[in-house]
Coordinates of N, CA and C in Angstrom, one line a residue:
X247 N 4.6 -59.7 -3.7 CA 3.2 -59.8 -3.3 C 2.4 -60.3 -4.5
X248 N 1.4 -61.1 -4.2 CA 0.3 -61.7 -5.3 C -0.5 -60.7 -5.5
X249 N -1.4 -60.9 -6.4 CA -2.3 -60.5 -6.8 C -3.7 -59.9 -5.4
X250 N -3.3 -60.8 -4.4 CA -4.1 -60.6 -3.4 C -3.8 -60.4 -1.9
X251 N -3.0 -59.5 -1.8 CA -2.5 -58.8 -0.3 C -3.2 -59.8 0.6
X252 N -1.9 -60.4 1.5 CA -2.0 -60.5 2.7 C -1.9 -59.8 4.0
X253 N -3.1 -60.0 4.7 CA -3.7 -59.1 5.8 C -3.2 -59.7 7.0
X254 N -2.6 -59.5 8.0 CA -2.5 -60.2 9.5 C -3.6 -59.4 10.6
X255 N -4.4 -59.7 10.8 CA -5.3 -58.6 11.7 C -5.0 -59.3 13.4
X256 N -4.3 -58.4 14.2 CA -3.8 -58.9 15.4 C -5.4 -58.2 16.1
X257 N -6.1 -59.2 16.9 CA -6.9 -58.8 17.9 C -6.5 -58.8 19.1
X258 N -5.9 -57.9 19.8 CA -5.3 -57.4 21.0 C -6.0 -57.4 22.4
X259 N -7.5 -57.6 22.3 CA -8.3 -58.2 23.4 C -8.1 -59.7 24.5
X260 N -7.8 -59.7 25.3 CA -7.9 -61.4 26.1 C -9.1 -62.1 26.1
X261 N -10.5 -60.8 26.3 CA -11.6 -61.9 26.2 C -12.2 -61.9 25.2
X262 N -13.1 -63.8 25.0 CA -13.4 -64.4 24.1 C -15.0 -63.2 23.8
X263 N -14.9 -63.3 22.3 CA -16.5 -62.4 22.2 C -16.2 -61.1 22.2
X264 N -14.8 -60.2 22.4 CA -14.8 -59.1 22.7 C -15.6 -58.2 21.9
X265 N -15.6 -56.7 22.1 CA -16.2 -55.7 20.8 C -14.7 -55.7 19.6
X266 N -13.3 -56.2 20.1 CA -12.4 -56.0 19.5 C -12.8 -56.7 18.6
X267 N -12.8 -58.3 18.6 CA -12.9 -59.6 18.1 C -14.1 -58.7 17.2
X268 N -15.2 -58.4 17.6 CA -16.2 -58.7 16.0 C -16.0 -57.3 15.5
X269 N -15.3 -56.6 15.8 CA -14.5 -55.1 14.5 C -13.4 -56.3 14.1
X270 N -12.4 -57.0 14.4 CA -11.5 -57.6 13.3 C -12.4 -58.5 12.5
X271 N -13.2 -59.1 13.0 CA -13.9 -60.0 11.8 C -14.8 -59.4 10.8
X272 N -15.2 -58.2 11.4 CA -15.9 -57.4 10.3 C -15.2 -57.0 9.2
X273 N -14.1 -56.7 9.9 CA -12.6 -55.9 8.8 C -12.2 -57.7 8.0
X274 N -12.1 -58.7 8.4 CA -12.1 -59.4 7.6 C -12.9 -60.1 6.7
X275 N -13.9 -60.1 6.6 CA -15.1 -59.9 5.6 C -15.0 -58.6 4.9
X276 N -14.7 -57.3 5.0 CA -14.5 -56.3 4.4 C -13.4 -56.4 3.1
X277 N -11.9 -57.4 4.2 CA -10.8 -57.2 3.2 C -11.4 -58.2 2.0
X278 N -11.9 -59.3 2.4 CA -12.1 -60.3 1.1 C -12.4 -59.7 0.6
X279 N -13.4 -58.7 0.5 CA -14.5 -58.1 -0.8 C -13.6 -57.7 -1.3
X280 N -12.2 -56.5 -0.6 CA -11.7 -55.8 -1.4 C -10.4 -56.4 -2.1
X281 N -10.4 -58.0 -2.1 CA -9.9 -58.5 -2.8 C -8.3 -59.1 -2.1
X282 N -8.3 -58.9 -0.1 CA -7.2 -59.1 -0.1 C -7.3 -60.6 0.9
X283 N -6.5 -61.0 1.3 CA -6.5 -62.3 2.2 C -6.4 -61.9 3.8
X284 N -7.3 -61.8 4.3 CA -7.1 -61.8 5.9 C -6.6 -62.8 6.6
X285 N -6.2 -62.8 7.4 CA -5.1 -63.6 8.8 C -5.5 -63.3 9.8
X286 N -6.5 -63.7 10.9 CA -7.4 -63.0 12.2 C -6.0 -63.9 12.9
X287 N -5.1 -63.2 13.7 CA -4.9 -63.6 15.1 C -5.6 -62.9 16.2
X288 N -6.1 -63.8 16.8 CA -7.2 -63.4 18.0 C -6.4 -64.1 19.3
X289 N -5.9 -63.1 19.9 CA -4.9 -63.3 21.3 C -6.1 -64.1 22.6
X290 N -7.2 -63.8 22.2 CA -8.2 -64.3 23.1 C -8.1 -65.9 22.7
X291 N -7.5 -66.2 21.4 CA -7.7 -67.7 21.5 C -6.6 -68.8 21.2
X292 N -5.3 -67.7 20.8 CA -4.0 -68.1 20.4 C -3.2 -66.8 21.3
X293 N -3.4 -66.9 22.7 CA -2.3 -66.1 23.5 C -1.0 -66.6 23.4
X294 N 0.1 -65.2 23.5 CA 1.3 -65.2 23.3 C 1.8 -65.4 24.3
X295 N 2.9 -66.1 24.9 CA 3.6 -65.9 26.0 C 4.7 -64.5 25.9
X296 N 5.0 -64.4 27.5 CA 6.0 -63.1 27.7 C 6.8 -63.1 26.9
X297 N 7.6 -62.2 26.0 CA 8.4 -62.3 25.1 C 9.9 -62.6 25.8
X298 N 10.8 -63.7 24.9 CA 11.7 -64.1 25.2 C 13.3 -63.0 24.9
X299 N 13.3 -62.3 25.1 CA 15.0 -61.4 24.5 C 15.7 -62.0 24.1
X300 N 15.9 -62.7 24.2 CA 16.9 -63.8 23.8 C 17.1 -64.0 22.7
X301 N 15.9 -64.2 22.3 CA 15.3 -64.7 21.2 C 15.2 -64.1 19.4
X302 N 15.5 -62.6 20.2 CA 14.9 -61.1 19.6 C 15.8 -61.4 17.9
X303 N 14.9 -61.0 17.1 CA 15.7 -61.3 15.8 C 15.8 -62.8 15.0
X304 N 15.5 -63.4 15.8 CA 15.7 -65.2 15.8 C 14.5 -66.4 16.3
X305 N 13.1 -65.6 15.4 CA 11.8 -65.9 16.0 C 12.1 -67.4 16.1
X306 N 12.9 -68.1 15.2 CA 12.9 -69.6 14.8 C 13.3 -70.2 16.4
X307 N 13.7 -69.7 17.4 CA 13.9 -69.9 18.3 C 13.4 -70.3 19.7
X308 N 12.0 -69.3 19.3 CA 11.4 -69.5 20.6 C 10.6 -71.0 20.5
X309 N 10.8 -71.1 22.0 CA 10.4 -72.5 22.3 C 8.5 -72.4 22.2
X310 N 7.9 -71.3 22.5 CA 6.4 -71.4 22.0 C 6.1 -71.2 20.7
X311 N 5.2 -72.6 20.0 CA 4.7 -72.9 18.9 C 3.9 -71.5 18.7
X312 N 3.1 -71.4 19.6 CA 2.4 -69.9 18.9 C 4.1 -68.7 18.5
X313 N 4.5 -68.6 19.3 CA 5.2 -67.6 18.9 C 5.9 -67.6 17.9
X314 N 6.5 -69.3 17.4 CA 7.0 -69.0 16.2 C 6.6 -68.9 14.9
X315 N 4.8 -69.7 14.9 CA 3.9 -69.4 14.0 C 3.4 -67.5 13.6
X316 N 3.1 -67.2 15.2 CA 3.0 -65.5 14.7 C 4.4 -65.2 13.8
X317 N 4.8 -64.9 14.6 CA 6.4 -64.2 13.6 C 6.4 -64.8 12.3
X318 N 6.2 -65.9 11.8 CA 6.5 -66.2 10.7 C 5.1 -66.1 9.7
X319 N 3.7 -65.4 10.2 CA 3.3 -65.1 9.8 C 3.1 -63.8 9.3
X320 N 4.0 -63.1 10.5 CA 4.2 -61.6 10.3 C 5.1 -61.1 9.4
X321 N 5.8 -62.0 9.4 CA 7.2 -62.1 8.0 C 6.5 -62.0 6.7
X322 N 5.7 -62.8 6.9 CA 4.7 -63.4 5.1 C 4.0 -62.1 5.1
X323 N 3.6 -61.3 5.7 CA 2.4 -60.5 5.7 C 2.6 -59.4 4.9
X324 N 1.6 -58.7 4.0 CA 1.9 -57.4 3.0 C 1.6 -56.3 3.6
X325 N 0.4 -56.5 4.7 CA 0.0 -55.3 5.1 C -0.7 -56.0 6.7
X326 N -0.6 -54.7 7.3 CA -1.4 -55.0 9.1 C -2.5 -54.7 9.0
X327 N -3.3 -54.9 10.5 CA -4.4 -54.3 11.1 C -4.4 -54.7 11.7
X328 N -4.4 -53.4 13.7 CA -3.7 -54.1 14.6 C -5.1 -53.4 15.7
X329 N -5.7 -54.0 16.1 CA -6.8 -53.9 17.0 C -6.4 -53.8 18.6
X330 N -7.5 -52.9 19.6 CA -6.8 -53.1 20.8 C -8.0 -52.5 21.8
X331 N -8.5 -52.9 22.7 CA -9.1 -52.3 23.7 C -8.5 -51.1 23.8
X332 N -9.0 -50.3 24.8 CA -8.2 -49.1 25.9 C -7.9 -49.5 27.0
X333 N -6.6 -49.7 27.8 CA -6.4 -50.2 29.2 C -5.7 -48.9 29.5
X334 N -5.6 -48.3 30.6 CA -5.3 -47.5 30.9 C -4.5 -46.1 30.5
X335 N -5.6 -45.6 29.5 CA -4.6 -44.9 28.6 C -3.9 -45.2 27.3
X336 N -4.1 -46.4 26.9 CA -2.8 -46.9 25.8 C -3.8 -48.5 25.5
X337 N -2.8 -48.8 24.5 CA -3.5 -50.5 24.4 C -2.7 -51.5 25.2
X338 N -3.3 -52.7 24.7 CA -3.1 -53.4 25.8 C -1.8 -54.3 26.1
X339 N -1.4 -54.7 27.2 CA -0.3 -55.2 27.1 C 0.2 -56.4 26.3
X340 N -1.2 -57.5 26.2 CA -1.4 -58.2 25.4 C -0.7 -57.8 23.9
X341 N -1.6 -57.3 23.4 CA -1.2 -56.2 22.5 C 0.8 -55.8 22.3
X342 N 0.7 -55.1 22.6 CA 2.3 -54.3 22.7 C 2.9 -55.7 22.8
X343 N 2.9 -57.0 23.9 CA 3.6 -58.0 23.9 C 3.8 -59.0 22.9
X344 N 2.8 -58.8 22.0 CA 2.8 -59.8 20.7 C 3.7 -59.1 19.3
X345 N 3.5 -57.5 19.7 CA 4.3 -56.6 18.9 C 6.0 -56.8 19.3
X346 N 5.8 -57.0 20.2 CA 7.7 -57.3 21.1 C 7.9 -58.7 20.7
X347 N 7.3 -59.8 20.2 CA 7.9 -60.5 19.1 C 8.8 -60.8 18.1
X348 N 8.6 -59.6 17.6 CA 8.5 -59.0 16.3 C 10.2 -58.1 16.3
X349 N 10.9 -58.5 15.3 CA 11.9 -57.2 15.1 C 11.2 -56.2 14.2
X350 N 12.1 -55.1 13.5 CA 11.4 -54.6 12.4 C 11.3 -55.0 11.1
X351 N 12.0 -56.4 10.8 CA 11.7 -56.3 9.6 C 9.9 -57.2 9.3
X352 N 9.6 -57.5 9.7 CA 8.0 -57.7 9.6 C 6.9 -56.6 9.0
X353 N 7.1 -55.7 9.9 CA 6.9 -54.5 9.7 C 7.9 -53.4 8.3
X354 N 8.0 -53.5 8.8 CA 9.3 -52.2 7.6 C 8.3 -52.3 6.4
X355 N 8.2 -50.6 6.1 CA 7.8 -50.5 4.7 C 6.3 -50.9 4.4
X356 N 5.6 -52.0 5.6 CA 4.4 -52.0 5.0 C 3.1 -51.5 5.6
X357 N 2.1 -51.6 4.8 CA 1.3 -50.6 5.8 C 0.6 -51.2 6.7
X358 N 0.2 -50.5 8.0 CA -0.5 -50.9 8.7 C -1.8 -50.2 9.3
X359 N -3.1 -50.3 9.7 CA -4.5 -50.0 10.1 C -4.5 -50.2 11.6
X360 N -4.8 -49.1 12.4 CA -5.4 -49.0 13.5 C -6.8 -49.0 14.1
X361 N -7.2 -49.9 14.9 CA -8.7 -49.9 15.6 C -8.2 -50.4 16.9
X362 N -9.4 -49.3 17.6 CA -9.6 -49.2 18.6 C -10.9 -48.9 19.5
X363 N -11.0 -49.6 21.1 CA -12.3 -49.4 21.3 C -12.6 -49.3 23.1
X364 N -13.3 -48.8 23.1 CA -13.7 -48.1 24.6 C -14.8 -47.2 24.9
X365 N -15.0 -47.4 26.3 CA -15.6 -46.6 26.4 C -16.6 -45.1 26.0
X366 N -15.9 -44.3 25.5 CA -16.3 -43.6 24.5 C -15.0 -43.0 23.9
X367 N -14.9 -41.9 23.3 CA -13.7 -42.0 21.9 C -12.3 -41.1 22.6
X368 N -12.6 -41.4 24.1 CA -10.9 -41.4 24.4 C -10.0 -42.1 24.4
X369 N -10.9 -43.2 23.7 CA -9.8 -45.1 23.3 C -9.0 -44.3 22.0
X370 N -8.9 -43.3 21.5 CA -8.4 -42.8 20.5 C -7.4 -42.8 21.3
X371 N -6.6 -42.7 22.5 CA -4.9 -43.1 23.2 C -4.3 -44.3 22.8
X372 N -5.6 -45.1 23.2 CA -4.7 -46.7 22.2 C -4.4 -46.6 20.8
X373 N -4.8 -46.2 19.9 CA -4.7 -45.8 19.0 C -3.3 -45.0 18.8
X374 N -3.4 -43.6 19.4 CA -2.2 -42.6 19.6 C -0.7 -44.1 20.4
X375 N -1.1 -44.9 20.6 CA 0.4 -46.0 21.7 C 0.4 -46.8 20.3
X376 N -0.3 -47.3 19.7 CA -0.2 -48.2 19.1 C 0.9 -47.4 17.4
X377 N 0.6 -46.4 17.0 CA 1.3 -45.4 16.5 C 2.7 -45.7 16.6
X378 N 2.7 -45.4 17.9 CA 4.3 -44.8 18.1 C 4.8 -45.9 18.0
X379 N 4.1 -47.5 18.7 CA 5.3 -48.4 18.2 C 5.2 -49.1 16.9
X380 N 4.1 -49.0 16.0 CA 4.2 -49.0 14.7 C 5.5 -48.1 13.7
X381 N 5.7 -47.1 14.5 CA 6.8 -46.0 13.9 C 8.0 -46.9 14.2
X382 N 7.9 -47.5 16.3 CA 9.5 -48.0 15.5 C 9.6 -49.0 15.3
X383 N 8.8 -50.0 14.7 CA 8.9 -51.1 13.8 C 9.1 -50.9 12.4
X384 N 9.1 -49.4 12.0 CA 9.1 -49.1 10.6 C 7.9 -49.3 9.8
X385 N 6.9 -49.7 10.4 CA 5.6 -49.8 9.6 C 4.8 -48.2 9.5
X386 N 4.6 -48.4 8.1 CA 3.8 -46.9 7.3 C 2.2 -47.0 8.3
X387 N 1.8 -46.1 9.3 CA 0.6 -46.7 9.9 C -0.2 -45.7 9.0
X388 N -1.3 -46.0 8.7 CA -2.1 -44.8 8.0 C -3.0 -43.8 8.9
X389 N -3.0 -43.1 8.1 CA -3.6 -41.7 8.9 C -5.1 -42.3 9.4
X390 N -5.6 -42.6 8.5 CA -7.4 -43.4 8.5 C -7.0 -44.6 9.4
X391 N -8.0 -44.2 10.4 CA -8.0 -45.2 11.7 C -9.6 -45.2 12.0
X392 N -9.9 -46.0 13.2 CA -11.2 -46.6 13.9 C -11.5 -46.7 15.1
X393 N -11.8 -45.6 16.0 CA -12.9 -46.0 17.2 C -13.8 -46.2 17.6
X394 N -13.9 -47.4 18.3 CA -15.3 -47.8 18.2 C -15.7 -47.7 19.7
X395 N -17.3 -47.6 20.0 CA -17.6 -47.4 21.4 C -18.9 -48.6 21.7
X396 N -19.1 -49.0 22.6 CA -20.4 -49.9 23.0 C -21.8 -49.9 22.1
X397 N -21.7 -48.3 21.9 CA -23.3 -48.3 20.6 C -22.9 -48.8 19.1
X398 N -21.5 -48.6 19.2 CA -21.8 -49.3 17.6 C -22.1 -50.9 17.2
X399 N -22.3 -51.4 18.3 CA -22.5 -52.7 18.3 C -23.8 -53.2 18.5
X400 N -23.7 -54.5 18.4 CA -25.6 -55.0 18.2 C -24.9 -56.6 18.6
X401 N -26.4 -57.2 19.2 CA -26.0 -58.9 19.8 C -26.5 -59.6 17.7
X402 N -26.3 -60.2 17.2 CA -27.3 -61.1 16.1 C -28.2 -61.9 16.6
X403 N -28.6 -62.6 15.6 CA -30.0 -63.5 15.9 C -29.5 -64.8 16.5
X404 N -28.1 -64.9 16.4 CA -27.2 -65.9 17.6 C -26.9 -65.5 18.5
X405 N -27.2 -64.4 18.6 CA -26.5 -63.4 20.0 C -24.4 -63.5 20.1
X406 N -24.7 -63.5 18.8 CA -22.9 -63.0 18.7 C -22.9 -61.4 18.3
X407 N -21.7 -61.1 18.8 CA -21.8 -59.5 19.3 C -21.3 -58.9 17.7
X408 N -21.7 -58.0 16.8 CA -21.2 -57.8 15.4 C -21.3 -56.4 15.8
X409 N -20.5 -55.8 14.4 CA -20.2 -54.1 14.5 C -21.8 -53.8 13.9
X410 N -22.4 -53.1 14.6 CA -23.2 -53.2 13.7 C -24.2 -51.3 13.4
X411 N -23.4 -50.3 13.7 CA -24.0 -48.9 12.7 C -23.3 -48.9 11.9
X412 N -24.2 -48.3 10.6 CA -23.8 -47.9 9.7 C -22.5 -47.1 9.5
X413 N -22.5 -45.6 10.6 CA -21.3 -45.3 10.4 C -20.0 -45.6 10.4
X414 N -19.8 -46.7 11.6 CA -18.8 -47.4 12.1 C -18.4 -48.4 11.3
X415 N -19.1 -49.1 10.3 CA -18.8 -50.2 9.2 C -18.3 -49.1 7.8
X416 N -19.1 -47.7 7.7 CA -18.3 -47.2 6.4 C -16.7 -46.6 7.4
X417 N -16.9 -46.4 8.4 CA -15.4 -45.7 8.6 C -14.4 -46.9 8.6
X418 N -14.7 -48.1 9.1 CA -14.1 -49.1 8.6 C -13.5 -50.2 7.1
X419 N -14.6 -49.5 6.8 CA -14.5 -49.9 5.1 C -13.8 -49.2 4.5
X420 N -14.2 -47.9 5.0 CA -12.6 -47.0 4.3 C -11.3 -47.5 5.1
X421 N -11.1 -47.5 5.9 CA -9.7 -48.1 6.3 C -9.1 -49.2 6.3
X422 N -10.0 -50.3 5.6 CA -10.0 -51.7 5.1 C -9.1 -50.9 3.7
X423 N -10.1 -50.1 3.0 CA -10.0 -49.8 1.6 C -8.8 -48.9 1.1
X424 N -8.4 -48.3 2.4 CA -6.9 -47.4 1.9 C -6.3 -48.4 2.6
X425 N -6.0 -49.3 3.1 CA -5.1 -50.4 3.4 C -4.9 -51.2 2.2
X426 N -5.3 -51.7 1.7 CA -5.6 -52.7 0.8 C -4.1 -51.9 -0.9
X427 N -5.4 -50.5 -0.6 CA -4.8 -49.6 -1.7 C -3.3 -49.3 -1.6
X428 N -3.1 -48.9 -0.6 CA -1.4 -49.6 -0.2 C -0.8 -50.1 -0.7
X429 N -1.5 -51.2 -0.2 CA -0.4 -52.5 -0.4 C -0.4 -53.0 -1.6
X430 N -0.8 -52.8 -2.4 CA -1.2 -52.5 -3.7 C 0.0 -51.5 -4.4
X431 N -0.1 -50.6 -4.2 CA 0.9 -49.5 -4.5 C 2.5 -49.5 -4.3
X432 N 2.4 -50.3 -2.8 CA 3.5 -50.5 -2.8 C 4.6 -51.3 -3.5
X433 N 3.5 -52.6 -3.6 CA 4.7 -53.6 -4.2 C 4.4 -53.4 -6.2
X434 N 3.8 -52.7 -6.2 CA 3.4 -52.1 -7.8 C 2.6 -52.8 -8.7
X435 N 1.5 -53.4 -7.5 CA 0.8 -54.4 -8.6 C -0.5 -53.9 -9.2
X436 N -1.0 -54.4 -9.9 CA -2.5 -53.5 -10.4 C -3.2 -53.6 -9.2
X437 N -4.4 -52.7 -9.4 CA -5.5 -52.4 -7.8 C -6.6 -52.6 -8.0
X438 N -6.8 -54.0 -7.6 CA -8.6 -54.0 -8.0 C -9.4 -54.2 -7.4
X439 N -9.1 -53.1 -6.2 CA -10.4 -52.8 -5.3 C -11.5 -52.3 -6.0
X440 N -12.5 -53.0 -5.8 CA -13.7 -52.7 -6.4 C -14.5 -51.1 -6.0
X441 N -15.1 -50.5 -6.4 CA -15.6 -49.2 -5.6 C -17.1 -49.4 -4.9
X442 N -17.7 -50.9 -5.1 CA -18.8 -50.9 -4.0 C -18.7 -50.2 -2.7
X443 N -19.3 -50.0 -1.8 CA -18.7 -49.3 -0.6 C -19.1 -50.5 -0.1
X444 N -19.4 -51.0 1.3 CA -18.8 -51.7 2.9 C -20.1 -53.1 2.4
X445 N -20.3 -53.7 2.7 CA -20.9 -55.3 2.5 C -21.9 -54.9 3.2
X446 N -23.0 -55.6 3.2 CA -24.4 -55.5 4.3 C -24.1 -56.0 5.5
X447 N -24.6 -56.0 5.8 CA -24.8 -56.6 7.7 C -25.7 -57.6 7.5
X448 N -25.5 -58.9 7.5 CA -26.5 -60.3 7.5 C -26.9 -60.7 9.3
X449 N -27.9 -60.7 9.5 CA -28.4 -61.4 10.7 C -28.0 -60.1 12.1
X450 N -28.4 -59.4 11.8 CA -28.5 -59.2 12.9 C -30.0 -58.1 12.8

């Protein structure tokens, strides 16, 4: 790993504009500050096709250019952050289907961040699904995770949708910031996350 952790932030939402979409972009402005390189896949605008079995192990394979660009991004990656609506209990299929790309070694050993968002904070299930198959991909998921509900959000002065309470950008900041710290740890490099806490909020 460099000096500056690479981030893959999977947005697990279909639609364009979601509440998912501006929590991963927030979290991506977060990571730069703390020094690491974010990677936004946004499924709302790079959807995956059905995963091929066939294939499984031998991303070089699949005949969709997205698919073989994710996986080999997921390969390069030091650390996750894997975003997801609430669909019925769990996250979304979208979601889970882009994870079924994936063998474990993508995952293995590194750490990964959970966010999630619904309704109000029973989306903490997607969260609890997203877990379990983080475990069997072998990825370290961290305990510090993110739900988010309708009020944490705000339109800006472009009327693009941003995270925008205070609380909900520090609980994110922390989970940007023990992510980071991680990955960091892991591959044994120096840590120089800075100790500002979370960036301002511009424009809204």
């Amino acid at each position: 790993m460099s000096e500056r952790p690479v981030v893959l932030l999977l947005g697990g939402s279909t639609s364009s504009g979601s509440h998912t979409t501006a929590t991963i972009e927030a979290a991506a402005l977060m990571l730069t500050e703390l020094g690491a390189e974010p990677l936004v896949w946004d499924l709302a605008i790079q959807p995956l096709p059905i995963v091929d079995p066939s294939c499984h192990g031998r991303p070089e394979l699949y005949t969709d250019p997205y698919a073989r660009t994710f996986a080999q991004l997921a390969a390069e990656a030091d650390a996750f952050l894997i975003a997801s609506p609430m669909y019925r209990g769990s996250c979304t299929g979208a979601v889970k289907n882009a994870l079924d790309h994936l063998d474990v070694t993508p995952l293995s050993g590194k750490p990964v961040g959970l966010l999630a968002h619904g309704e109000n904070l029973s989306a903490v299930q997607a969260c609890d699904a997203l877990r379990t198959v983080v475990r069997a991909l072998r990825g370290i998921a961290l305990p510090e995770q993110l739900v988010t509900v309708p009020g944490d959000f705000a339109r800006s002065a472009k009327g693009v949708r941003v995270l925008h309470t205070s609380a909900a950008r520090r609980r994110l900041y922390a989970l940007c910031r023990a992510l980071v710290e991680l990955a960091h740890r892991l591959a044994g490099t120096a840590d120089p996350v800075p100790a500002a806490g979370p960036p301002r909020l511009n424009g809204c």
